[in-house]
Amino acid sequence: MGMVLYGMDNTRDINDEIMIRHASAVKKAAKNSLVFFDLPYSKKFSEKNIIKRTINIFNQTKCDGVKIEGNSELVDVIKYLKKMNIPVMAHVGLQPQKFSSSSKFKIYGRKDDDLKNILNDCIDLEKAGAISLLLEGMLTKIAKQITITSKIPTIGIGASENCDGQILVSEDMLGMFTEYHPKFVKKYAKLSTNIQNAIKKFRKK
């Protein structure tokens, strides 16, 4: 949202207020879909901070759950939120909020210990009560192994076709955002060009 709607260079600058506004609008419009909000980045990383902010956004937006970027450090957070009846989707692999610029995004899984580490993380997150795993920007073999091992659904974004489900940023898929184009995204339209051409035609009349 920060990059495709607000022209930010990263996802960090989205704050809770912006997320509440957008997630509330989506939840209001989506009558037949589960809606999860993405917990915004915070410099203050603590379990108390994450829990407090999550509960606040959840209550204000009336969303169905929250997606949180992180690894095994989220175990106690997920356990607590589960008790509060707040479903958590755990976001592992490439975690955009850790980077100050999209140019620094790196595919996860190139190091020798990556598979072992992320498998252990996913097992811990699942045991803690996560209802699904969002796998982003990782090698095919890792996404495949996680999907085989996990008893909860895996949703991939740039993580091969081996996941249980897929997600794409609509602005990328529709060709509306041209500043950054992930290699794994297939464009099904060029709406940015079409919109510009339509406006040019209108201007000439």
PDB file of C-alpha atoms in Angstrom:
ATOM      1  CA  MET A   1       0.000   0.000   0.000  1.00  0.00           C
ATOM      2  CA  GLY A   2       2.744   2.432   0.898  1.00  0.00           C
ATOM      3  CA  MET A   3       4.579   1.875  -2.365  1.00  0.00           C
ATOM      4  CA  VAL A   4       1.728   1.484  -4.850  1.00  0.00           C
ATOM      5  CA  LEU A   5      -0.717   4.037  -3.416  1.00  0.00           C
ATOM      6  CA  TYR A   6       1.453   6.602  -1.661  1.00  0.00           C
ATOM      7  CA  GLY A   7       4.634   6.452  -3.730  1.00  0.00           C
ATOM      8  CA  MET A   8       6.792   5.463  -0.769  1.00  0.00           C
ATOM      9  CA  ASP A   9      10.089   3.694  -1.364  1.00  0.00           C
ATOM     10  CA  ASN A  10       9.297   1.069   1.251  1.00  0.00           C
ATOM     11  CA  THR A  11       6.475  -0.361   3.348  1.00  0.00           C
ATOM     12  CA  ARG A  12       7.772   1.045   6.624  1.00  0.00           C
ATOM     13  CA  ASP A  13       6.196   4.483   6.458  1.00  0.00           C
ATOM     14  CA  ILE A  14       2.618   3.246   6.643  1.00  0.00           C
ATOM     15  CA  ASN A  15       1.387   3.967  10.159  1.00  0.00           C
ATOM     16  CA  ASP A  16      -1.484   2.568  12.197  1.00  0.00           C
ATOM     17  CA  GLU A  17      -3.801   5.458  11.332  1.00  0.00           C
ATOM     18  CA  ILE A  18      -3.411   4.903   7.585  1.00  0.00           C
ATOM     19  CA  MET A  19      -3.889   1.154   8.011  1.00  0.00           C
ATOM     20  CA  ILE A  20      -7.056   1.661  10.040  1.00  0.00           C
ATOM     21  CA  ARG A  21      -8.516   3.921   7.362  1.00  0.00           C
ATOM     22  CA  HIS A  22      -7.733   1.603   4.448  1.00  0.00           C
ATOM     23  CA  ALA A  23      -8.511  -1.687   6.181  1.00  0.00           C
ATOM     24  CA  SER A  24     -11.865  -0.315   7.346  1.00  0.00           C
ATOM     25  CA  ALA A  25     -12.750   0.653   3.776  1.00  0.00           C
ATOM     26  CA  VAL A  26     -11.769  -2.751   2.398  1.00  0.00           C
ATOM     27  CA  LYS A  27     -13.669  -4.587   5.117  1.00  0.00           C
ATOM     28  CA  LYS A  28     -16.767  -2.503   4.410  1.00  0.00           C
ATOM     29  CA  ALA A  29     -16.604  -3.283   0.687  1.00  0.00           C
ATOM     30  CA  ALA A  30     -15.640  -6.971   0.895  1.00  0.00           C
ATOM     31  CA  LYS A  31     -18.907  -8.691   1.764  1.00  0.00           C
ATOM     32  CA  ASN A  32     -17.897 -12.290   1.063  1.00  0.00           C
ATOM     33  CA  SER A  33     -14.158 -12.393   1.770  1.00  0.00           C
ATOM     34  CA  LEU A  34     -11.925 -12.751   4.791  1.00  0.00           C
ATOM     35  CA  VAL A  35     -10.038  -9.500   5.337  1.00  0.00           C
ATOM     36  CA  PHE A  36      -6.704  -9.421   7.154  1.00  0.00           C
ATOM     37  CA  PHE A  37      -4.863  -6.178   7.869  1.00  0.00           C
ATOM     38  CA  ASP A  38      -1.081  -5.911   7.742  1.00  0.00           C
ATOM     39  CA  LEU A  39       0.378  -4.750  11.068  1.00  0.00           C
ATOM     40  CA  PRO A  40       2.477  -1.671  10.194  1.00  0.00           C
ATOM     41  CA  TYR A  41       6.169  -1.397  10.991  1.00  0.00           C
ATOM     42  CA  SER A  42       7.219   0.087  14.320  1.00  0.00           C
ATOM     43  CA  LYS A  43      10.692   1.050  15.534  1.00  0.00           C
ATOM     44  CA  LYS A  44       9.613  -0.088  18.973  1.00  0.00           C
ATOM     45  CA  PHE A  45       9.653  -3.872  18.668  1.00  0.00           C
ATOM     46  CA  SER A  46       8.205  -5.483  21.777  1.00  0.00           C
ATOM     47  CA  GLU A  47       5.530  -8.076  22.407  1.00  0.00           C
ATOM     48  CA  LYS A  48       3.491  -5.550  24.396  1.00  0.00           C
ATOM     49  CA  ASN A  49       3.656  -2.998  21.581  1.00  0.00           C
ATOM     50  CA  ILE A  50       2.650  -5.518  18.906  1.00  0.00           C
ATOM     51  CA  ILE A  51      -0.252  -6.867  20.952  1.00  0.00           C
ATOM     52  CA  LYS A  52      -1.586  -3.431  21.921  1.00  0.00           C
ATOM     53  CA  ARG A  53      -1.493  -2.101  18.361  1.00  0.00           C
ATOM     54  CA  THR A  54      -2.942  -5.274  16.874  1.00  0.00           C
ATOM     55  CA  ILE A  55      -5.914  -5.271  19.237  1.00  0.00           C
ATOM     56  CA  ASN A  56      -6.551  -1.582  18.560  1.00  0.00           C
ATOM     57  CA  ILE A  57      -6.512  -1.925  14.756  1.00  0.00           C
ATOM     58  CA  PHE A  58      -8.501  -5.169  14.894  1.00  0.00           C
ATOM     59  CA  ASN A  59     -11.244  -3.576  16.993  1.00  0.00           C
ATOM     60  CA  GLN A  60     -11.434  -0.400  14.917  1.00  0.00           C
ATOM     61  CA  THR A  61     -11.436  -2.035  11.493  1.00  0.00           C
ATOM     62  CA  LYS A  62     -13.580  -5.083  12.316  1.00  0.00           C
ATOM     63  CA  CYS A  63     -11.215  -7.153  10.160  1.00  0.00           C
ATOM     64  CA  ASP A  64     -11.137 -10.937  10.394  1.00  0.00           C
ATOM     65  CA  GLY A  65      -7.477 -11.192  11.382  1.00  0.00           C
ATOM     66  CA  VAL A  66      -3.976  -9.763  11.193  1.00  0.00           C
ATOM     67  CA  LYS A  67      -0.858 -10.519   9.147  1.00  0.00           C
ATOM     68  CA  ILE A  68       2.387  -9.965  11.023  1.00  0.00           C
ATOM     69  CA  GLU A  69       5.928 -10.136   9.636  1.00  0.00           C
ATOM     70  CA  GLY A  70       8.323 -12.092  11.825  1.00  0.00           C
ATOM     71  CA  ASN A  71       9.773 -15.418  12.822  1.00  0.00           C
ATOM     72  CA  SER A  72       9.906 -17.400  16.080  1.00  0.00           C
ATOM     73  CA  GLU A  73      10.005 -14.182  18.102  1.00  0.00           C
ATOM     74  CA  LEU A  74       6.262 -13.931  17.431  1.00  0.00           C
ATOM     75  CA  VAL A  75       5.382 -17.168  19.235  1.00  0.00           C
ATOM     76  CA  ASP A  76       4.181 -15.591  22.489  1.00  0.00           C
ATOM     77  CA  VAL A  77       2.415 -12.809  20.580  1.00  0.00           C
ATOM     78  CA  ILE A  78       0.465 -15.338  18.518  1.00  0.00           C
ATOM     79  CA  LYS A  79      -0.432 -17.363  21.605  1.00  0.00           C
ATOM     80  CA  TYR A  80      -1.821 -14.266  23.302  1.00  0.00           C
ATOM     81  CA  LEU A  81      -3.735 -13.049  20.259  1.00  0.00           C
ATOM     82  CA  LYS A  82      -5.213 -16.512  19.831  1.00  0.00           C
ATOM     83  CA  LYS A  83      -6.614 -16.265  23.360  1.00  0.00           C
ATOM     84  CA  MET A  84      -8.112 -12.913  22.334  1.00  0.00           C
ATOM     85  CA  ASN A  85      -9.740 -14.618  19.320  1.00  0.00           C
ATOM     86  CA  ILE A  86      -7.625 -12.688  16.815  1.00  0.00           C
ATOM     87  CA  PRO A  87      -6.466 -14.973  13.960  1.00  0.00           C
ATOM     88  CA  VAL A  88      -2.851 -14.452  12.891  1.00  0.00           C
ATOM     89  CA  MET A  89      -1.277 -15.037   9.493  1.00  0.00           C
ATOM     90  CA  ALA A  90       2.490 -15.291   9.992  1.00  0.00           C
ATOM     91  CA  HIS A  91       4.610 -13.666   7.255  1.00  0.00           C
ATOM     92  CA  VAL A  92       7.977 -15.406   6.763  1.00  0.00           C
ATOM     93  CA  GLY A  93      10.771 -15.361   4.200  1.00  0.00           C
ATOM     94  CA  LEU A  94      11.313 -11.969   2.600  1.00  0.00           C
ATOM     95  CA  GLN A  95       9.884  -9.441   5.057  1.00  0.00           C
ATOM     96  CA  PRO A  96       9.636  -6.018   3.337  1.00  0.00           C
ATOM     97  CA  GLN A  97       9.342  -4.088   6.600  1.00  0.00           C
ATOM     98  CA  LYS A  98      12.949  -4.973   7.397  1.00  0.00           C
ATOM     99  CA  PHE A  99      14.216  -2.954   4.427  1.00  0.00           C
ATOM    100  CA  SER A 100      14.433   0.808   4.017  1.00  0.00           C
ATOM    101  CA  SER A 101      14.207   0.502   0.228  1.00  0.00           C
ATOM    102  CA  SER A 102      12.687  -1.940  -2.246  1.00  0.00           C
ATOM    103  CA  SER A 103      16.061  -2.013  -4.019  1.00  0.00           C
ATOM    104  CA  LYS A 104      17.397  -3.978  -1.050  1.00  0.00           C
ATOM    105  CA  PHE A 105      14.845  -6.795  -1.299  1.00  0.00           C
ATOM    106  CA  LYS A 106      16.575 -10.178  -1.535  1.00  0.00           C
ATOM    107  CA  ILE A 107      15.304 -13.656  -2.314  1.00  0.00           C
ATOM    108  CA  TYR A 108      15.247 -15.795   0.818  1.00  0.00           C
ATOM    109  CA  GLY A 109      16.864 -19.218   0.824  1.00  0.00           C
ATOM    110  CA  ARG A 110      20.300 -18.807  -0.704  1.00  0.00           C
ATOM    111  CA  LYS A 111      22.209 -19.492   2.524  1.00  0.00           C
ATOM    112  CA  ASP A 112      22.926 -23.059   3.614  1.00  0.00           C
ATOM    113  CA  ASP A 113      21.038 -22.765   6.907  1.00  0.00           C
ATOM    114  CA  ASP A 114      17.983 -20.969   5.506  1.00  0.00           C
ATOM    115  CA  LEU A 115      15.851 -24.089   4.954  1.00  0.00           C
ATOM    116  CA  LYS A 116      16.493 -25.479   8.428  1.00  0.00           C
ATOM    117  CA  ASN A 117      15.950 -22.121  10.127  1.00  0.00           C
ATOM    118  CA  ILE A 118      12.721 -21.225   8.365  1.00  0.00           C
ATOM    119  CA  LEU A 119      11.267 -24.716   8.773  1.00  0.00           C
ATOM    120  CA  ASN A 120      11.877 -24.478  12.516  1.00  0.00           C
ATOM    121  CA  ASP A 121      10.299 -21.023  12.554  1.00  0.00           C
ATOM    122  CA  CYS A 122       7.222 -22.226  10.678  1.00  0.00           C
ATOM    123  CA  ILE A 123       6.795 -25.192  13.007  1.00  0.00           C
ATOM    124  CA  ASP A 124       7.021 -22.884  16.033  1.00  0.00           C
ATOM    125  CA  LEU A 125       4.555 -20.397  14.534  1.00  0.00           C
ATOM    126  CA  GLU A 126       2.094 -23.146  13.662  1.00  0.00           C
ATOM    127  CA  LYS A 127       2.288 -24.641  17.152  1.00  0.00           C
ATOM    128  CA  ALA A 128       1.741 -21.178  18.630  1.00  0.00           C
ATOM    129  CA  GLY A 129      -1.567 -20.941  16.790  1.00  0.00           C
ATOM    130  CA  ALA A 130      -0.962 -19.185  13.468  1.00  0.00           C
ATOM    131  CA  ILE A 131      -3.812 -20.045  11.097  1.00  0.00           C
ATOM    132  CA  SER A 132      -1.716 -19.714   7.931  1.00  0.00           C
ATOM    133  CA  LEU A 133       1.746 -18.878   6.623  1.00  0.00           C
ATOM    134  CA  LEU A 134       2.483 -16.193   4.055  1.00  0.00           C
ATOM    135  CA  LEU A 135       5.656 -17.176   2.199  1.00  0.00           C
ATOM    136  CA  GLU A 136       7.296 -14.325   0.321  1.00  0.00           C
ATOM    137  CA  GLY A 137      10.255 -14.155  -2.026  1.00  0.00           C
ATOM    138  CA  MET A 138      11.842 -17.530  -1.408  1.00  0.00           C
ATOM    139  CA  LEU A 139      13.347 -20.337  -3.434  1.00  0.00           C
ATOM    140  CA  THR A 140      10.982 -22.990  -4.786  1.00  0.00           C
ATOM    141  CA  LYS A 141      12.510 -25.858  -2.803  1.00  0.00           C
ATOM    142  CA  ILE A 142      11.998 -24.024   0.476  1.00  0.00           C
ATOM    143  CA  ALA A 143       8.390 -23.024  -0.223  1.00  0.00           C
ATOM    144  CA  LYS A 144       7.632 -26.578  -1.323  1.00  0.00           C
ATOM    145  CA  GLN A 145       9.116 -28.137   1.801  1.00  0.00           C
ATOM    146  CA  ILE A 146       7.277 -25.726   4.100  1.00  0.00           C
ATOM    147  CA  THR A 147       3.984 -26.490   2.338  1.00  0.00           C
ATOM    148  CA  ILE A 148       4.573 -30.236   2.658  1.00  0.00           C
ATOM    149  CA  THR A 149       5.520 -29.956   6.327  1.00  0.00           C
ATOM    150  CA  SER A 150       2.848 -27.489   7.464  1.00  0.00           C
ATOM    151  CA  LYS A 151      -0.641 -28.522   8.504  1.00  0.00           C
ATOM    152  CA  ILE A 152      -1.918 -24.984   7.983  1.00  0.00           C
ATOM    153  CA  PRO A 153      -2.360 -23.314   4.566  1.00  0.00           C
ATOM    154  CA  THR A 154       0.597 -21.617   2.896  1.00  0.00           C
ATOM    155  CA  ILE A 155       0.024 -18.577   0.702  1.00  0.00           C
ATOM    156  CA  GLY A 156       2.818 -17.598  -1.658  1.00  0.00           C
ATOM    157  CA  ILE A 157       3.900 -14.313  -3.163  1.00  0.00           C
ATOM    158  CA  GLY A 158       6.969 -14.843  -5.282  1.00  0.00           C
ATOM    159  CA  ALA A 159       7.373 -18.233  -3.643  1.00  0.00           C
ATOM    160  CA  SER A 160       6.599 -20.641  -6.522  1.00  0.00           C
ATOM    161  CA  GLU A 161       3.420 -22.515  -7.420  1.00  0.00           C
ATOM    162  CA  ASN A 162       3.945 -25.071  -4.662  1.00  0.00           C
ATOM    163  CA  CYS A 163       1.998 -23.121  -2.039  1.00  0.00           C
ATOM    164  CA  ASP A 164      -1.640 -23.823  -1.187  1.00  0.00           C
ATOM    165  CA  GLY A 165      -2.679 -20.372  -2.388  1.00  0.00           C
ATOM    166  CA  GLN A 166      -1.302 -17.362  -4.214  1.00  0.00           C
ATOM    167  CA  ILE A 167      -1.381 -13.606  -3.710  1.00  0.00           C
ATOM    168  CA  LEU A 168      -0.364 -10.710  -5.941  1.00  0.00           C
ATOM    169  CA  VAL A 169      -0.466  -6.965  -5.514  1.00  0.00           C
ATOM    170  CA  SER A 170      -3.320  -5.947  -7.813  1.00  0.00           C
ATOM    171  CA  GLU A 171      -1.529  -2.779  -8.945  1.00  0.00           C
ATOM    172  CA  ASP A 172       1.418  -4.921 -10.114  1.00  0.00           C
ATOM    173  CA  MET A 173      -0.780  -7.447 -11.885  1.00  0.00           C
ATOM    174  CA  LEU A 174      -2.848  -4.764 -13.617  1.00  0.00           C
ATOM    175  CA  GLY A 175       0.152  -2.679 -14.650  1.00  0.00           C
ATOM    176  CA  MET A 176      -0.854   0.331 -12.576  1.00  0.00           C
ATOM    177  CA  PHE A 177       2.419   0.680 -10.672  1.00  0.00           C
ATOM    178  CA  THR A 178       5.510   1.187 -12.825  1.00  0.00           C
ATOM    179  CA  GLU A 179       8.175   2.282 -10.331  1.00  0.00           C
ATOM    180  CA  TYR A 180       8.975  -1.241  -9.162  1.00  0.00           C
ATOM    181  CA  HIS A 181       8.174  -4.484 -10.953  1.00  0.00           C
ATOM    182  CA  PRO A 182       8.858  -7.804  -9.190  1.00  0.00           C
ATOM    183  CA  LYS A 183      10.333 -10.374 -11.561  1.00  0.00           C
ATOM    184  CA  PHE A 184       7.767 -13.020 -10.612  1.00  0.00           C
ATOM    185  CA  VAL A 185       4.747 -10.866 -11.507  1.00  0.00           C
ATOM    186  CA  LYS A 186       2.944 -11.486 -14.784  1.00  0.00           C
ATOM    187  CA  LYS A 187       1.152  -8.357 -15.975  1.00  0.00           C
ATOM    188  CA  TYR A 188      -2.365  -9.041 -17.232  1.00  0.00           C
ATOM    189  CA  ALA A 189      -3.016  -5.441 -18.276  1.00  0.00           C
ATOM    190  CA  LYS A 190      -1.294  -2.089 -18.739  1.00  0.00           C
ATOM    191  CA  LEU A 191      -3.776   0.171 -17.000  1.00  0.00           C
ATOM    192  CA  SER A 192      -1.225   2.879 -16.249  1.00  0.00           C
ATOM    193  CA  THR A 193      -0.593   3.355 -19.976  1.00  0.00           C
ATOM    194  CA  ASN A 194      -4.294   3.084 -20.807  1.00  0.00           C
ATOM    195  CA  ILE A 195      -5.229   5.702 -18.216  1.00  0.00           C
ATOM    196  CA  GLN A 196      -2.547   8.102 -19.441  1.00  0.00           C
ATOM    197  CA  ASN A 197      -3.674   7.678 -23.050  1.00  0.00           C
ATOM    198  CA  ALA A 198      -7.312   8.257 -22.095  1.00  0.00           C
ATOM    199  CA  ILE A 199      -6.434  11.474 -20.268  1.00  0.00           C
ATOM    200  CA  LYS A 200      -4.365  12.684 -23.232  1.00  0.00           C
ATOM    201  CA  LYS A 201      -7.335  12.094 -25.545  1.00  0.00           C
ATOM    202  CA  PHE A 202      -9.611  14.004 -23.179  1.00  0.00           C
ATOM    203  CA  ARG A 203      -7.155  16.898 -22.981  1.00  0.00           C
ATOM    204  CA  LYS A 204      -7.047  17.248 -26.769  1.00  0.00           C
ATOM    205  CA  LYS A 205     -10.820  17.655 -27.034  1.00  0.00           C
TER     206      LYS A 205
END
